Amino acid sequence: MQKRPVDSARHGPSGKAGLVLAASLAGLAACAGPGPQPVSGVPPVPAAVPPGRTVGVLLPLSGGNARLGQAMLAATRMALGSPTAPPLDVRDTATGAAQAAQGALAAGDGVILGPLTAAETAQAAAVTSAASVPMLAYTSDVSVGRPGVWTLGISPEQQVGRLVAAAQAEGRQHFAAFLPDSALGHAMGRALMQDCAARGLAAPQIVYHAGSSASITQGLKTLSNYDMRVAAAQPAAQAALPPDAAAAVDPVGGAVPQAQPAPAASPPGPPPFDALLLADTGLQLAAVIDALRSFQVIGVPAAVPPATAANGVAAPPMPLPVTANAGTPQVRILGTALWASFAGKLGQLQGAWYAAPDPAARQRFVQLYMARYHTMPTPLSDLAYDASALVGALDRARPADRPNGYTVEALTRPDGFSGVDGVFGLTPDGQTRRDLAIFQIQPSGGGRIVIPAAGRLAREQS
């Protein structure tokens, strides 16, 4: 039986490990500036590092991803830069992730932070899993997660799970997806299937497109059942005509047929779904939006119930103007967190939702990072900081009889950890859970939080 999420009874992470971000940022605030450092006449003798306490850091420090790797290393050093923090063993993955992992194990590292990509994670995991050394990787590809290997990136699966839960709470029952035939599209499609099954919803209709205009147009026409909706609307338009009594009597005595007005075209009914998941960006998303409007999936005005005229004939429904307060759309569009970077251009998708971290949560980290490095941190720097701060918290809480605190039990604590991008938690099977907010696209573009992050993780029960 699949597990169902339920709200944790706690209103936030508790205990020492739950205060990862608060404790780490408090320490950073004290040392963010370049103030004078105390000088001692006798250099301190470094304490011996117990075997297994050192933290291995596997990042691309040269080659094509060197800029990303260096920024992530900077965030790592921010989180683990205090004199009492566990030492770092930094290794470049540009020459091979497996080789870097072997070097980290040979050095006696007790936990591995990194590597960056899914391919590197798979290579390094083959080494670290055999030695039972935990690894916190920065990829969002959950397929490489396994017991002892966690994927920390904000994944399609996390986003889809949050969106399905919110849409179901809104009353949505019939889900569908129109997705690119790509790794991202298929990851979101699989996640939608799994989440609908776990929540007792009907199996969603999923269509993948090849990216061409023809593929997008035909695919959405079929998925939205447009032809049948149009055909079903025509009898309704005919029924709206008054009966053909319509030969008015001429005073002279002849019947003069009167021309009847052509029936107003009735809009097609709603598509066979009330929530539609998308994952396109760029020009392909523009083509998808055009097709959604053409097949009247979006941009459809709300309608009042049909009135009944004095002669007993139902009058056609009167459309209401589509405004910011026009009410709930007939189809809730669900999108990807990638939309956050260009949400200002998505006014045509007004009312659409996407799930992402609340950017306000990272402002303190951004300020301290910029004060120290004079540049903006990347989203990957957030992940590096969170992973490093987590390890630092576990090190501070390590039992006296153990060389480190990097146990599976500590890493997978049910309440999770407080991070730069909100609360997150690790599961025994190598996945990461996140507390994401729901953003809604506004009529003039831009995203606004309509369902805040809960500030805690959902508990899982069998």
Coordinates of C-alpha atoms in Angstrom, one line a residue:
M1 CA 0.0 0.0 0.0
Q2 CA 1.3 3.4 -0.8
K3 CA 1.9 5.9 1.9
R4 CA -0.3 8.9 2.4
P5 CA 1.0 12.2 3.8
V6 CA -0.7 13.7 6.9
D7 CA 0.2 16.9 8.7
S8 CA 2.8 16.6 11.4
A9 CA 1.6 17.3 14.9
R10 CA 4.5 19.6 15.4
H11 CA 4.6 23.1 14.0
G12 CA 8.2 23.0 12.9
P13 CA 11.4 21.2 13.3
S14 CA 12.5 20.6 16.9
G15 CA 15.7 19.8 18.6
K16 CA 19.2 20.8 17.8
A17 CA 19.2 19.4 14.3
G18 CA 16.0 21.2 13.5
L19 CA 17.7 24.6 14.0
V20 CA 20.2 24.1 11.2
L21 CA 19.6 27.5 9.4
A22 CA 18.9 29.6 12.5
A23 CA 22.1 28.5 14.3
S24 CA 24.3 28.7 11.3
L25 CA 23.1 32.1 10.1
A26 CA 23.5 33.5 13.6
G27 CA 27.1 32.4 13.6
L28 CA 27.6 33.9 10.1
A29 CA 26.2 37.2 11.1
A30 CA 28.9 37.6 13.7
C31 CA 31.7 37.0 11.1
A32 CA 30.3 38.4 7.9
G33 CA 32.3 41.5 8.1
P34 CA 36.1 41.9 7.7
G35 CA 36.6 43.1 11.3
P36 CA 40.0 42.7 13.1
Q37 CA 40.9 39.2 14.2
P38 CA 42.5 38.5 17.6
V39 CA 46.2 37.8 17.6
S40 CA 47.7 35.3 20.0
G41 CA 51.4 35.0 20.7
V42 CA 51.2 31.2 20.6
P43 CA 49.4 29.5 17.8
P44 CA 46.7 27.1 19.0
V45 CA 47.3 23.4 18.7
P46 CA 44.6 21.9 16.4
A47 CA 42.6 19.2 18.1
A48 CA 42.9 15.7 16.7
V49 CA 40.1 14.9 14.3
P50 CA 38.4 11.5 15.0
P51 CA 38.4 9.2 12.1
G52 CA 35.1 9.5 10.2
R53 CA 34.3 13.1 11.3
T54 CA 35.8 14.8 8.2
V55 CA 33.3 15.9 5.5
G56 CA 34.0 15.0 1.9
V57 CA 33.0 17.6 -0.6
L58 CA 32.7 16.5 -4.3
L59 CA 32.2 19.4 -6.7
P60 CA 33.2 20.4 -10.2
L61 CA 36.0 22.9 -9.4
S62 CA 37.4 22.9 -12.9
G63 CA 35.9 22.4 -16.4
G64 CA 32.6 23.5 -17.7
N65 CA 30.7 23.6 -14.4
A66 CA 33.6 25.1 -12.4
R67 CA 31.7 28.4 -11.8
L68 CA 28.8 26.5 -10.2
G69 CA 31.1 24.3 -8.2
Q70 CA 33.1 27.2 -6.8
A71 CA 29.9 29.1 -5.8
M72 CA 28.7 25.9 -4.0
L73 CA 32.0 25.5 -2.3
A74 CA 31.8 29.1 -1.0
A75 CA 28.4 28.3 0.5
T76 CA 29.8 25.1 2.0
R77 CA 32.6 27.1 3.7
M78 CA 30.1 29.6 5.0
A79 CA 28.1 26.9 6.8
L80 CA 31.2 24.9 8.0
G81 CA 33.7 27.7 8.6
S82 CA 33.8 27.9 12.3
P83 CA 36.9 26.6 14.2
T84 CA 34.8 23.8 15.8
A85 CA 33.2 22.6 12.6
P86 CA 34.3 19.3 11.1
P87 CA 37.1 19.6 8.6
L88 CA 36.4 19.6 4.9
D89 CA 38.0 17.3 2.4
V90 CA 37.4 19.1 -1.0
R91 CA 37.8 17.1 -4.2
D92 CA 37.3 18.0 -7.8
T93 CA 34.9 15.8 -9.8
A94 CA 36.0 17.1 -13.2
T95 CA 38.4 14.2 -13.4
G96 CA 35.8 11.6 -12.4
A97 CA 33.2 11.4 -9.6
A98 CA 34.0 7.8 -8.8
Q99 CA 37.7 8.6 -8.4
A100 CA 36.9 11.6 -6.2
A101 CA 34.6 9.4 -4.0
Q102 CA 37.4 6.8 -3.7
G103 CA 39.8 9.4 -2.5
A104 CA 37.3 10.7 0.0
L105 CA 36.8 7.2 1.5
A106 CA 40.5 6.6 1.5
A107 CA 40.9 9.8 3.6
G108 CA 38.4 8.5 6.1
D109 CA 35.5 10.9 5.4
G110 CA 32.4 10.1 7.3
V111 CA 29.9 11.8 5.0
I112 CA 29.9 13.1 1.4
L113 CA 28.4 16.3 0.2
G114 CA 27.8 16.2 -3.6
P115 CA 28.4 15.5 -6.4
L116 CA 26.4 17.8 -8.7
T117 CA 24.8 15.8 -11.5
A118 CA 22.8 12.7 -11.7
A119 CA 25.4 10.9 -13.7
E120 CA 28.1 11.8 -11.2
T121 CA 25.9 10.8 -8.4
A122 CA 25.4 7.3 -9.9
Q123 CA 29.1 6.9 -10.3
A124 CA 30.0 8.1 -6.8
A125 CA 27.1 6.1 -5.2
A126 CA 28.6 2.8 -6.4
V127 CA 31.6 3.6 -4.3
T128 CA 30.1 5.2 -1.2
S129 CA 27.2 2.7 -0.8
A130 CA 29.6 -0.2 -0.6
A131 CA 31.3 1.5 2.3
S132 CA 28.0 2.6 4.0
V133 CA 29.1 6.2 3.9
P134 CA 26.1 8.6 3.5
M135 CA 26.0 10.9 0.6
L136 CA 24.0 14.1 0.1
A137 CA 23.9 14.8 -3.7
Y138 CA 22.8 18.0 -5.3
T139 CA 20.9 16.5 -8.3
S140 CA 17.1 16.7 -8.5
D141 CA 16.9 13.3 -10.4
V142 CA 15.2 11.1 -7.8
S143 CA 16.0 8.0 -9.8
V144 CA 19.5 7.9 -8.4
G145 CA 18.4 8.1 -4.8
R146 CA 18.7 5.0 -2.7
P147 CA 19.2 4.1 1.0
G148 CA 22.3 6.1 2.0
V149 CA 22.2 8.3 -1.1
W150 CA 19.9 11.4 -1.0
T151 CA 19.0 13.7 -3.8
L152 CA 18.6 17.3 -2.5
G153 CA 17.5 19.1 -5.6
I154 CA 14.0 20.5 -5.8
S155 CA 12.5 17.7 -7.9
P156 CA 9.5 17.4 -10.3
E157 CA 8.1 14.8 -8.0
Q158 CA 8.1 17.2 -5.0
Q159 CA 6.4 19.9 -7.1
V160 CA 3.7 17.6 -8.5
G161 CA 2.9 16.1 -5.1
R162 CA 2.3 19.6 -3.7
L163 CA 0.2 20.7 -6.6
V164 CA -2.0 17.6 -6.6
A165 CA -2.6 17.9 -2.9
A166 CA -3.6 21.6 -3.2
A167 CA -5.8 21.0 -6.3
Q168 CA -7.6 18.1 -4.6
A169 CA -8.2 20.3 -1.5
E170 CA -9.8 22.8 -3.9
G171 CA -12.2 20.1 -5.1
R172 CA -10.4 19.0 -8.3
Q173 CA -11.0 15.3 -9.1
H174 CA -10.1 14.8 -12.8
F175 CA -6.4 15.4 -13.6
A176 CA -4.7 15.4 -17.0
A177 CA -1.2 16.3 -18.2
F178 CA 0.1 17.8 -21.5
L179 CA 3.9 17.4 -21.3
P180 CA 7.0 17.6 -23.4
D181 CA 8.5 14.2 -24.5
S182 CA 11.6 14.8 -22.4
A183 CA 13.1 13.6 -19.1
L184 CA 11.4 16.4 -17.2
G185 CA 8.0 15.7 -18.9
H186 CA 8.1 12.0 -18.2
A187 CA 9.2 12.6 -14.5
M188 CA 6.2 14.9 -14.0
G189 CA 3.9 12.4 -15.8
R190 CA 5.1 9.5 -13.6
A191 CA 4.7 11.6 -10.5
L192 CA 1.1 12.6 -11.5
M193 CA 0.2 9.0 -12.0
Q194 CA 1.6 8.0 -8.6
D195 CA 0.1 10.9 -6.7
C196 CA -3.4 10.4 -8.2
A197 CA -3.2 6.7 -7.3
A198 CA -2.0 7.4 -3.7
R199 CA -4.9 9.9 -3.2
G200 CA -7.6 7.7 -4.6
L201 CA -8.2 9.8 -7.7
A202 CA -9.0 8.5 -11.2
A203 CA -6.0 7.7 -13.4
P204 CA -5.0 10.9 -15.2
Q205 CA -5.0 11.3 -19.0
I206 CA -1.4 12.1 -20.1
V207 CA -0.3 13.2 -23.5
Y208 CA 3.3 13.8 -24.5
H209 CA 4.1 16.1 -27.4
A210 CA 7.2 16.3 -29.7
G211 CA 7.5 20.1 -29.4
S212 CA 6.4 21.0 -32.9
S213 CA 3.4 23.3 -33.5
A214 CA 1.5 20.5 -35.2
S215 CA 2.2 18.1 -32.3
I216 CA 1.1 20.6 -29.7
T217 CA -2.1 21.6 -31.6
Q218 CA -3.2 18.1 -32.4
G219 CA -2.3 16.7 -29.0
L220 CA -4.2 19.4 -27.1
K221 CA -7.2 19.1 -29.4
T222 CA -7.4 15.4 -28.7
L223 CA -6.8 15.6 -25.0
S224 CA -9.4 18.4 -24.5
N225 CA -12.0 16.4 -26.6
Y226 CA -12.6 19.5 -28.5
D227 CA -14.5 18.1 -31.5
M228 CA -17.0 16.2 -29.4
R229 CA -17.5 19.2 -27.1
V230 CA -18.3 21.4 -30.1
A231 CA -20.7 18.8 -31.6
A232 CA -22.5 18.4 -28.2
A233 CA -23.0 22.2 -28.0
Q234 CA -24.9 22.5 -31.3
P235 CA -28.2 20.8 -30.2
A236 CA -28.2 23.2 -27.3
A237 CA -28.0 26.2 -29.6
Q238 CA -30.9 24.8 -31.8
A239 CA -33.0 24.2 -28.7
A240 CA -32.6 27.8 -27.7
L241 CA -34.8 29.0 -30.7
P242 CA -38.5 29.7 -30.2
P243 CA -40.8 27.2 -31.9
D244 CA -41.7 28.0 -35.5
A245 CA -45.0 29.5 -34.9
A246 CA -43.2 32.1 -36.7
A247 CA -45.5 32.9 -39.4
A248 CA -46.9 36.1 -38.2
V249 CA -50.5 36.8 -39.6
D250 CA -50.7 39.6 -42.2
P251 CA -53.7 41.9 -41.5
V252 CA -54.7 41.5 -45.2
G253 CA -55.2 37.8 -44.6
G254 CA -52.0 36.2 -45.9
A255 CA -49.4 34.4 -43.8
V256 CA -46.1 36.1 -44.2
P257 CA -43.1 34.0 -43.1
Q258 CA -40.8 35.9 -40.8
A259 CA -37.1 35.5 -41.1
Q260 CA -35.7 33.9 -37.9
P261 CA -32.5 35.0 -36.3
A262 CA -29.6 32.5 -36.7
P263 CA -29.0 30.6 -33.4
A264 CA -26.1 32.0 -31.4
A265 CA -23.2 29.6 -31.3
S266 CA -23.1 27.9 -27.9
P267 CA -19.7 27.6 -26.4
P268 CA -18.4 24.0 -26.0
G269 CA -18.7 22.4 -22.6
P270 CA -15.8 21.9 -20.3
P271 CA -13.0 19.5 -21.2
P272 CA -12.9 16.1 -19.5
F273 CA -10.5 17.3 -16.8
D274 CA -10.6 20.1 -14.2
A275 CA -6.8 20.2 -13.5
L276 CA -4.1 20.2 -16.2
L277 CA -0.4 19.7 -15.6
L278 CA 2.1 21.5 -17.9
A279 CA 5.9 21.5 -18.0
D280 CA 6.9 23.5 -21.1
T281 CA 8.9 26.8 -21.1
G282 CA 9.9 29.3 -23.7
L283 CA 8.5 29.2 -27.2
Q284 CA 6.9 25.8 -26.7
L285 CA 4.9 27.1 -23.7
A286 CA 3.8 30.0 -25.9
A287 CA 2.5 27.5 -28.5
V288 CA 0.8 25.5 -25.7
I289 CA -1.0 28.6 -24.4
D290 CA -2.3 29.5 -27.9
A291 CA -3.7 26.0 -28.3
L292 CA -5.3 26.1 -24.8
R293 CA -7.1 29.3 -25.8
S294 CA -8.1 28.0 -29.2
F295 CA -9.7 24.8 -27.7
Q296 CA -11.3 26.8 -24.9
V297 CA -9.5 25.2 -22.1
I298 CA -8.4 28.6 -20.7
G299 CA -9.7 32.1 -21.3
V300 CA -13.3 30.8 -21.0
P301 CA -15.6 33.4 -19.3
A302 CA -17.7 32.2 -16.3
A303 CA -21.4 31.7 -17.0
V304 CA -24.5 32.2 -14.9
P305 CA -27.1 29.5 -14.9
P306 CA -29.5 29.8 -17.8
A307 CA -32.6 31.9 -17.2
T308 CA -36.1 30.8 -18.2
A309 CA -38.1 33.2 -20.4
A310 CA -41.8 33.8 -20.0
N311 CA -42.6 31.3 -22.7
G312 CA -40.8 28.6 -20.8
V313 CA -37.8 28.5 -23.2
A314 CA -34.4 28.5 -21.6
A315 CA -32.4 31.6 -22.6
P316 CA -28.7 31.2 -23.5
P317 CA -26.4 31.7 -20.6
M318 CA -25.0 35.2 -20.1
P319 CA -21.2 35.3 -20.0
L320 CA -19.5 37.1 -17.2
P321 CA -16.4 39.2 -17.8
V322 CA -13.2 37.5 -16.9
T323 CA -11.6 39.5 -14.2
A324 CA -9.1 38.9 -11.4
N325 CA -12.1 38.2 -9.1
A326 CA -14.2 36.2 -11.6
G327 CA -13.9 33.1 -9.5
T328 CA -12.4 29.7 -9.8
P329 CA -11.4 28.7 -13.3
Q330 CA -13.1 25.6 -14.9
V331 CA -9.6 24.1 -15.4
R332 CA -6.8 24.8 -12.9
I333 CA -3.5 24.9 -14.8
L334 CA -0.6 23.4 -12.9
G335 CA 3.0 24.2 -13.9
T336 CA 6.6 23.8 -13.0
A337 CA 8.8 25.9 -10.6
L338 CA 10.8 26.9 -13.6
W339 CA 8.0 29.4 -14.3
A340 CA 9.0 31.4 -11.3
S341 CA 11.9 32.9 -13.3
F342 CA 9.7 34.4 -16.0
A343 CA 6.3 34.5 -14.3
G344 CA 6.0 38.2 -15.2
K345 CA 5.4 37.1 -18.9
L346 CA 2.6 34.6 -18.1
G347 CA -0.4 36.8 -17.7
Q348 CA -2.3 34.7 -20.2
L349 CA -2.1 31.8 -17.8
Q350 CA -3.7 33.8 -15.0
G351 CA -5.0 31.5 -12.3
A352 CA -2.3 28.9 -13.0
W353 CA -0.4 27.4 -10.0
Y354 CA 3.2 26.3 -9.5
A355 CA 4.9 25.0 -6.4
A356 CA 8.2 26.5 -5.3
P357 CA 10.1 27.6 -2.2
D358 CA 9.1 31.0 -0.7
P359 CA 11.8 33.4 -1.8
A360 CA 11.4 35.4 1.4
A361 CA 12.8 32.4 3.3
R362 CA 16.3 32.8 1.7
Q363 CA 16.7 36.6 2.2
R364 CA 18.9 36.4 5.3
F365 CA 21.2 33.9 3.5
V366 CA 21.4 36.1 0.4
Q367 CA 22.4 39.1 2.5
L368 CA 25.1 37.3 4.3
Y369 CA 26.4 35.6 1.2
M370 CA 26.6 38.9 -0.7
A371 CA 28.3 40.6 2.3
R372 CA 31.0 38.0 2.2
Y373 CA 31.4 37.3 -1.5
H374 CA 29.9 40.4 -3.1
T375 CA 27.8 38.4 -5.6
M376 CA 24.4 36.8 -5.6
P377 CA 24.2 33.1 -4.5
T378 CA 22.8 30.7 -7.1
P379 CA 19.9 28.3 -6.2
L380 CA 22.5 25.5 -6.1
S381 CA 24.4 27.5 -3.5
D382 CA 21.2 27.2 -1.3
L383 CA 21.4 23.4 -1.5
A384 CA 25.1 23.4 -0.7
Y385 CA 24.6 25.6 2.3
D386 CA 21.6 23.5 3.6
A387 CA 23.5 20.2 3.2
S388 CA 26.6 21.6 5.0
A389 CA 24.6 23.3 7.8
L390 CA 22.7 20.0 8.3
V391 CA 26.0 18.1 8.7
G392 CA 27.3 20.8 11.0
A393 CA 24.2 20.4 13.2
L394 CA 24.5 16.6 13.3
D395 CA 28.2 17.0 14.2
R396 CA 27.5 19.2 17.1
A397 CA 24.8 16.8 18.4
R398 CA 27.0 13.7 18.0
P399 CA 27.1 11.2 20.9
A400 CA 30.2 11.3 23.0
D401 CA 31.0 7.7 22.1
R402 CA 30.8 8.2 18.4
P403 CA 33.3 9.8 15.9
N404 CA 30.5 11.6 14.1
G405 CA 26.7 12.2 14.2
Y406 CA 26.1 11.2 10.5
T407 CA 23.9 8.2 11.2
V408 CA 20.9 7.3 9.1
E409 CA 18.6 7.8 12.1
A410 CA 19.9 11.3 12.6
L411 CA 19.7 12.2 8.9
T412 CA 16.2 10.9 8.5
R413 CA 14.6 12.5 11.6
P414 CA 10.9 12.8 11.0
D415 CA 10.6 16.5 11.6
G416 CA 13.3 17.3 9.1
F417 CA 15.5 20.4 9.1
S418 CA 15.0 24.1 8.6
G419 CA 16.9 25.3 5.5
V420 CA 17.4 28.3 3.2
D421 CA 14.6 27.2 1.0
G422 CA 12.3 26.1 3.8
V423 CA 11.8 22.9 5.7
F424 CA 13.1 19.7 4.2
G425 CA 13.5 16.1 5.3
L426 CA 15.3 13.0 4.2
T427 CA 13.6 9.6 3.9
P428 CA 15.2 6.2 4.5
D429 CA 14.9 5.3 0.8
G430 CA 17.0 8.2 -0.4
Q431 CA 14.3 10.8 -1.3
T432 CA 13.9 14.3 0.0
R433 CA 10.6 15.9 1.1
R434 CA 10.1 19.6 0.9
D435 CA 7.6 22.2 2.3
L436 CA 6.7 24.2 -0.8
A437 CA 4.4 27.2 -1.3
I438 CA 1.8 27.5 -4.0
F439 CA 2.1 30.5 -6.3
Q440 CA -0.7 31.8 -8.6
I441 CA -0.1 33.6 -11.8
Q442 CA -1.7 37.1 -11.7
P443 CA -3.7 38.7 -14.6
S444 CA -0.8 41.1 -15.3
G445 CA 1.8 38.4 -14.9
G446 CA 3.9 37.5 -11.9
G447 CA 3.4 34.9 -9.2
R448 CA 1.7 35.5 -5.8
I449 CA 1.7 33.1 -2.9
V450 CA -1.9 31.9 -2.4
I451 CA -1.1 28.9 -0.2
P452 CA 1.9 29.5 2.0
A453 CA 4.4 26.8 3.0
A454 CA 3.2 25.1 6.1
G455 CA 6.5 25.6 8.0
R456 CA 6.6 21.8 8.7
L457 CA 6.7 18.5 6.9
A458 CA 3.8 16.3 6.3
R459 CA 4.1 13.1 8.2
E460 CA 3.8 9.8 6.3
Q461 CA 1.7 7.0 7.5
S462 CA 1.0 3.5 6.0

